[in-house]
Tab-separated table of C-alpha atoms in Angstrom:
chain	number	residue	atom	x	y	z
K	1	UNK	CA	-11.978	2.448	4.872
K	2	UNK	CA	-8.911	4.057	6.331
K	3	UNK	CA	-7.239	5.380	9.453
K	4	UNK	CA	-5.139	8.360	10.439
K	5	UNK	CA	-2.962	9.229	13.417
K	6	UNK	CA	-1.917	12.822	12.879
K	7	UNK	CA	-0.840	13.087	16.514
K	8	UNK	CA	2.004	10.640	15.836
K	9	UNK	CA	3.207	11.967	12.479
K	10	UNK	CA	7.022	12.216	12.805
K	11	UNK	CA	7.469	15.033	10.261
K	12	UNK	CA	5.254	17.931	11.261
K	13	UNK	CA	6.692	20.558	8.983
K	14	UNK	CA	9.836	21.614	10.825
K	15	UNK	CA	12.128	19.590	8.558
K	16	UNK	CA	10.293	18.803	5.315
K	17	UNK	CA	12.135	16.778	2.702
K	18	UNK	CA	11.314	17.096	-0.989
K	19	UNK	CA	11.284	14.173	-3.383
K	20	UNK	CA	14.185	14.908	-5.716
K	21	UNK	CA	12.678	13.175	-8.747
K	22	UNK	CA	9.444	15.122	-8.424
K	23	UNK	CA	11.333	18.418	-8.381
K	24	UNK	CA	13.664	17.315	-11.188
K	25	UNK	CA	10.677	16.493	-13.392
K	26	UNK	CA	9.391	20.029	-12.968
K	27	UNK	CA	6.622	19.394	-10.468
K	28	UNK	CA	7.842	21.440	-7.520
K	29	UNK	CA	4.441	23.166	-7.429
K	30	UNK	CA	3.036	19.943	-5.936
K	31	UNK	CA	4.663	20.992	-2.687
K	32	UNK	CA	2.395	23.884	-1.858
K	33	UNK	CA	1.728	23.666	1.871
K	34	UNK	CA	-1.935	23.227	2.731
K	35	UNK	CA	-2.107	26.419	4.763
K	36	UNK	CA	-0.569	28.385	1.921
K	37	UNK	CA	-3.147	26.983	-0.495
K	38	UNK	CA	-5.877	28.113	1.890
K	39	UNK	CA	-4.435	31.634	1.831
K	40	UNK	CA	-4.235	31.505	-1.971
K	41	UNK	CA	-7.899	30.481	-2.153
K	42	UNK	CA	-8.910	33.240	0.260
K	43	UNK	CA	-7.076	35.833	-1.830
K	44	UNK	CA	-8.178	34.654	-5.256
K	45	UNK	CA	-11.825	34.133	-4.327
K	46	UNK	CA	-12.018	37.120	-1.971
K	47	UNK	CA	-13.002	35.243	1.181
K	48	UNK	CA	-12.782	37.672	4.108
K	49	UNK	CA	-11.360	36.879	7.537
K	50	UNK	CA	-14.732	37.716	9.079
K	51	UNK	CA	-16.551	35.241	6.857
K	52	UNK	CA	-14.001	32.533	7.610
K	53	UNK	CA	-14.327	33.002	11.363
K	54	UNK	CA	-18.118	33.065	11.166
K	55	UNK	CA	-18.074	29.834	9.178
K	56	UNK	CA	-15.744	28.204	11.718
K	57	UNK	CA	-17.939	29.297	14.617
K	58	UNK	CA	-21.024	27.832	12.952
K	59	UNK	CA	-19.210	24.543	12.396
K	60	UNK	CA	-18.550	24.260	16.136
K	61	UNK	CA	-22.112	25.210	17.039
K	62	UNK	CA	-23.606	22.640	14.666
K	63	UNK	CA	-21.272	19.937	15.972
K	64	UNK	CA	-22.035	20.746	19.612
K	65	UNK	CA	-25.766	20.657	18.910
K	66	UNK	CA	-25.410	17.323	17.139
K	67	UNK	CA	-23.431	15.879	20.049
K	68	UNK	CA	-26.033	17.099	22.538
K	69	UNK	CA	-28.718	15.360	20.471
K	70	UNK	CA	-26.608	12.163	20.195
K	71	UNK	CA	-26.691	12.382	16.408
K	72	UNK	CA	-23.246	10.782	16.105
K	73	UNK	CA	-23.949	7.921	18.498
K	74	UNK	CA	-24.872	5.345	15.837
K	75	UNK	CA	-21.809	6.240	13.759
K	76	UNK	CA	-19.190	5.718	16.451
K	77	UNK	CA	-17.672	2.459	17.679
K	78	UNK	CA	-16.434	3.228	21.234
K	79	UNK	CA	-12.896	2.107	22.037
K	80	UNK	CA	-11.106	1.514	25.331
K	81	UNK	CA	-7.750	3.264	25.618
K	82	UNK	CA	-4.941	3.421	28.152
K	83	UNK	CA	-3.243	6.691	29.000
K	84	UNK	CA	0.037	7.084	30.852
K	85	UNK	CA	0.261	10.199	33.023
K	86	UNK	CA	1.970	11.618	36.109
K	87	UNK	CA	-0.116	11.534	39.283
K	88	UNK	CA	-0.139	14.173	42.024
K	89	UNK	CA	3.087	12.685	43.433
K	90	UNK	CA	4.861	12.924	40.107
K	91	UNK	CA	4.834	9.170	39.606
K	92	UNK	CA	3.907	7.429	36.390
K	93	UNK	CA	0.406	5.979	36.396
K	94	UNK	CA	-1.977	4.434	33.897
K	95	UNK	CA	-5.687	5.065	33.547
K	96	UNK	CA	-8.252	3.538	31.219
K	97	UNK	CA	-11.192	5.320	29.685
K	98	UNK	CA	-13.625	5.016	26.805
K	99	UNK	CA	-13.454	7.253	23.754
K	100	UNK	CA	-16.988	7.587	22.403
K	101	UNK	CA	-17.168	11.083	20.965
K	102	UNK	CA	-15.077	13.543	19.006
K	103	UNK	CA	-12.991	15.847	21.177
K	104	UNK	CA	-12.781	18.794	18.784
K	105	UNK	CA	-15.987	20.844	19.224
K	106	UNK	CA	-15.339	23.814	21.533
K	107	UNK	CA	-18.153	24.982	23.776
K	108	UNK	CA	-16.438	28.191	24.780
K	109	UNK	CA	-15.605	29.545	21.365
K	110	UNK	CA	-17.123	32.640	19.786
K	111	UNK	CA	-16.521	34.810	16.759
K	112	UNK	CA	-14.881	37.358	19.070
K	113	UNK	CA	-12.376	34.756	20.266
K	114	UNK	CA	-11.742	33.502	16.742
K	115	UNK	CA	-11.197	37.076	15.541
K	116	UNK	CA	-8.284	37.457	17.992
K	117	UNK	CA	-6.238	34.563	16.609
K	118	UNK	CA	-3.194	35.440	14.550
K	119	UNK	CA	-2.778	34.205	10.974
K	120	UNK	CA	-0.324	31.317	10.861
K	121	UNK	CA	0.607	30.948	7.188
K	122	UNK	CA	1.072	34.536	5.991
K	123	UNK	CA	1.986	37.656	7.954
K	124	UNK	CA	-1.019	39.595	6.705
K	125	UNK	CA	-3.134	36.550	5.991
K	126	UNK	CA	-6.581	35.483	7.108
K	127	UNK	CA	-6.175	31.748	7.746
K	128	UNK	CA	-5.771	30.875	11.425
K	129	UNK	CA	-5.751	27.797	13.620
K	130	UNK	CA	-9.364	28.614	14.418
K	131	UNK	CA	-10.706	28.635	10.872
K	132	UNK	CA	-8.680	25.609	9.754
K	133	UNK	CA	-9.491	21.952	10.297
K	134	UNK	CA	-7.898	20.233	13.252
K	135	UNK	CA	-5.110	17.667	13.312
K	136	UNK	CA	-6.926	14.532	14.370
K	137	UNK	CA	-6.717	10.806	14.847
K	138	UNK	CA	-9.552	8.714	13.498
K	139	UNK	CA	-10.689	5.731	11.477
K	140	UNK	CA	-13.746	4.841	9.437
K	141	UNK	CA	-14.972	1.845	7.485
K	142	UNK	CA	-17.699	1.084	4.971
K	143	UNK	CA	-18.400	-2.153	3.118
K	144	UNK	CA	-18.761	-1.896	-0.654
K	145	UNK	CA	-20.012	-4.770	-2.793
K	146	UNK	CA	-21.733	-5.466	-6.066
K	147	UNK	CA	-25.496	-5.666	-6.418
K	148	UNK	CA	-25.099	-9.342	-7.292
K	149	UNK	CA	-23.262	-10.063	-4.040
K	150	UNK	CA	-25.873	-8.148	-2.040
K	151	UNK	CA	-28.556	-10.424	-3.484
K	152	UNK	CA	-26.476	-13.564	-3.024
K	153	UNK	CA	-25.909	-12.801	0.663
K	154	UNK	CA	-29.486	-11.570	1.124
K	155	UNK	CA	-28.347	-8.263	2.601
K	156	UNK	CA	-30.175	-4.958	2.883
K	157	UNK	CA	-27.957	-2.256	1.352
K	158	UNK	CA	-27.706	1.149	2.995
K	159	UNK	CA	-26.922	3.107	-0.149
K	160	UNK	CA	-26.076	2.774	-3.818
K	161	UNK	CA	-23.011	4.342	-5.408
K	162	UNK	CA	-24.547	6.261	-8.304
K	163	UNK	CA	-21.280	7.654	-9.629
K	164	UNK	CA	-17.851	8.923	-8.634
K	165	UNK	CA	-15.535	11.457	-10.224
K	166	UNK	CA	-12.110	12.983	-9.666
K	167	UNK	CA	-10.803	16.148	-11.286
K	168	UNK	CA	-7.538	18.041	-11.360
K	169	UNK	CA	-7.034	21.676	-10.369
K	170	UNK	CA	-4.027	23.938	-9.908
K	171	UNK	CA	-2.035	22.737	-6.849
K	172	UNK	CA	-1.780	26.337	-5.592
K	173	UNK	CA	-5.554	26.406	-5.044
K	174	UNK	CA	-6.154	22.714	-4.440
K	175	UNK	CA	-9.000	23.590	-2.045
K	176	UNK	CA	-11.375	24.302	-4.897
K	177	UNK	CA	-11.085	20.737	-6.181
K	178	UNK	CA	-14.806	20.079	-5.541
K	179	UNK	CA	-15.662	22.948	-7.919
K	180	UNK	CA	-14.318	20.779	-10.732
K	181	UNK	CA	-15.424	17.395	-9.379
K	182	UNK	CA	-19.058	18.102	-8.429
K	183	UNK	CA	-20.335	19.208	-11.872
K	184	UNK	CA	-18.450	16.281	-13.407
K	185	UNK	CA	-20.040	13.647	-11.171
K	186	UNK	CA	-23.509	15.168	-11.493
K	187	UNK	CA	-23.231	15.081	-15.279
K	188	UNK	CA	-22.132	11.454	-15.168
K	189	UNK	CA	-25.062	10.617	-12.883
K	190	UNK	CA	-27.567	12.517	-15.009
K	191	UNK	CA	-28.524	14.713	-12.059
K	192	UNK	CA	-28.789	18.417	-11.221
K	193	UNK	CA	-27.580	20.167	-8.072
K	194	UNK	CA	-31.222	20.533	-7.068
K	195	UNK	CA	-31.514	16.721	-6.929
K	196	UNK	CA	-29.035	16.543	-4.044
K	197	UNK	CA	-30.648	16.547	-0.586
K	198	UNK	CA	-27.551	16.480	1.660
K	199	UNK	CA	-23.848	17.212	1.163
K	200	UNK	CA	-20.783	16.332	3.228
K	201	UNK	CA	-17.817	18.561	2.330
K	202	UNK	CA	-14.401	17.836	3.827
K	203	UNK	CA	-14.050	21.383	5.253
K	204	UNK	CA	-10.254	21.497	5.275
K	205	UNK	CA	-10.353	25.274	5.722
K	206	UNK	CA	-13.133	27.820	6.022
K	207	UNK	CA	-11.745	29.700	3.012
K	208	UNK	CA	-11.822	26.524	0.927
K	209	UNK	CA	-15.352	25.588	1.984
K	210	UNK	CA	-16.748	29.049	1.338
K	211	UNK	CA	-15.050	29.280	-2.060
K	212	UNK	CA	-16.555	25.950	-3.130
K	213	UNK	CA	-20.038	26.860	-1.944
K	214	UNK	CA	-19.972	30.284	-3.577
K	215	UNK	CA	-18.469	29.178	-6.883
K	216	UNK	CA	-21.104	26.467	-7.325
K	217	UNK	CA	-23.899	28.386	-5.592
K	218	UNK	CA	-24.511	25.428	-3.294
K	219	UNK	CA	-27.307	25.460	-0.734
K	220	UNK	CA	-25.473	26.032	2.559
K	221	UNK	CA	-28.448	24.702	4.532
K	222	UNK	CA	-27.745	21.138	3.374
K	223	UNK	CA	-23.942	21.149	3.757
K	224	UNK	CA	-22.277	19.665	6.859
K	225	UNK	CA	-25.509	19.929	8.817
K	226	UNK	CA	-23.851	18.478	11.937
K	227	UNK	CA	-20.642	20.464	11.656
K	228	UNK	CA	-17.504	19.730	9.691
K	229	UNK	CA	-13.795	19.144	10.067
K	230	UNK	CA	-13.089	22.538	11.638
K	231	UNK	CA	-15.033	21.315	14.667
K	232	UNK	CA	-14.889	17.529	14.376
K	233	UNK	CA	-11.381	17.084	13.007
K	234	UNK	CA	-9.966	16.004	9.670
K	235	UNK	CA	-8.234	12.600	9.934
K	236	UNK	CA	-6.951	12.539	6.366
K	237	UNK	CA	-6.664	8.810	5.769
K	238	UNK	CA	-10.318	8.104	6.491
K	239	UNK	CA	-11.917	11.211	4.984
K	240	UNK	CA	-14.011	9.544	2.293
K	241	UNK	CA	-15.328	6.749	4.479
K	242	UNK	CA	-15.953	9.059	7.443
K	243	UNK	CA	-17.948	11.562	5.395
K	244	UNK	CA	-19.911	8.752	3.759
K	245	UNK	CA	-20.861	7.293	7.141
K	246	UNK	CA	-21.978	10.732	8.327
K	247	UNK	CA	-24.036	11.241	5.171
K	248	UNK	CA	-25.766	7.852	5.308
K	249	UNK	CA	-26.621	8.124	8.994
K	250	UNK	CA	-28.076	11.607	8.642
K	251	UNK	CA	-30.107	10.555	5.600
K	252	UNK	CA	-31.450	7.650	7.644
K	253	UNK	CA	-32.461	9.956	10.469
K	254	UNK	CA	-34.250	12.197	7.966
K	255	UNK	CA	-36.051	9.290	6.251
K	256	UNK	CA	-34.511	10.154	2.878
K	257	UNK	CA	-35.113	6.807	1.184
K	258	UNK	CA	-34.432	6.937	-2.568
K	259	UNK	CA	-33.019	10.467	-2.208
K	260	UNK	CA	-29.551	11.536	-3.311
K	261	UNK	CA	-26.634	12.675	-1.196
K	262	UNK	CA	-23.136	13.825	-2.129
K	263	UNK	CA	-19.707	13.475	-0.535
K	264	UNK	CA	-16.936	15.719	-1.817
K	265	UNK	CA	-13.422	16.737	-0.867
K	266	UNK	CA	-10.343	18.598	-1.979
K	267	UNK	CA	-7.076	16.684	-2.203
K	268	UNK	CA	-3.553	17.998	-1.663
K	269	UNK	CA	-1.434	18.534	-4.822
K	270	UNK	CA	-4.482	19.597	-6.820
K	271	UNK	CA	-7.457	17.273	-6.936
K	272	UNK	CA	-11.141	17.241	-6.238
K	273	UNK	CA	-13.254	14.150	-5.648
K	274	UNK	CA	-17.008	13.684	-5.416
K	275	UNK	CA	-19.388	10.774	-5.078
K	276	UNK	CA	-23.170	10.655	-5.472
K	277	UNK	CA	-25.146	8.142	-3.414
K	278	UNK	CA	-28.764	7.053	-3.452
K	279	UNK	CA	-29.940	6.232	0.057
K	280	UNK	CA	-31.821	2.932	0.144
K	281	UNK	CA	-32.172	1.650	3.683
């Protein structure tokens, strides 16, 4: 598992500091900013602004529909939080409330609204705040154990890790990492793309997601069926666990016993990762 609090990150990009040894060793290209890599992917793989905004809009619509149908309810552990604020008299006050759903999905958005946003990483670019994943806080946890331990403890496993793979790509276009990782993990697992019933893709940027889907000719109908990080947020430190939880729960709802699902993500500095799971429970 893992956690992430992007809202409290002290260095948000205004004063970045490079690791001297990394630069000295000739690896300055590791420091491509994520937004710049998204622009590089959009340019190299010819992903239009219109397609990016349409993809982002659909992510929000799928997430809103899933929330309305309570499809995330079994995945979320509600937490009580305290918030300090100024009341109507300007005095400090504290209120408590329960966080039990993601705050990212936007009911009022539309492609027309998204089309009006300015690019934020390149003057004539196509990547905007609207077609990029959100800065989010979050945490996720899964328990992994051997088959022997499952039997010893007499537990009912949810899923089986069939195989896992990581692959390296050029840091400048790190977003296409899954293009290298997915074929690798499928080969290791002895499976074809057609064997995969559901896919959770990290959806860092619309340009990245579209490039991955088009390069591998993935079935878009089975990818991020309840929305992705553009709508739900992208808490980096819990990405793998969070996507796995989403995959397992959706496979359960669809009665996909003994079917295969896939979790995949790009990784900053030039990586792709992918895992294949067999749903058991």
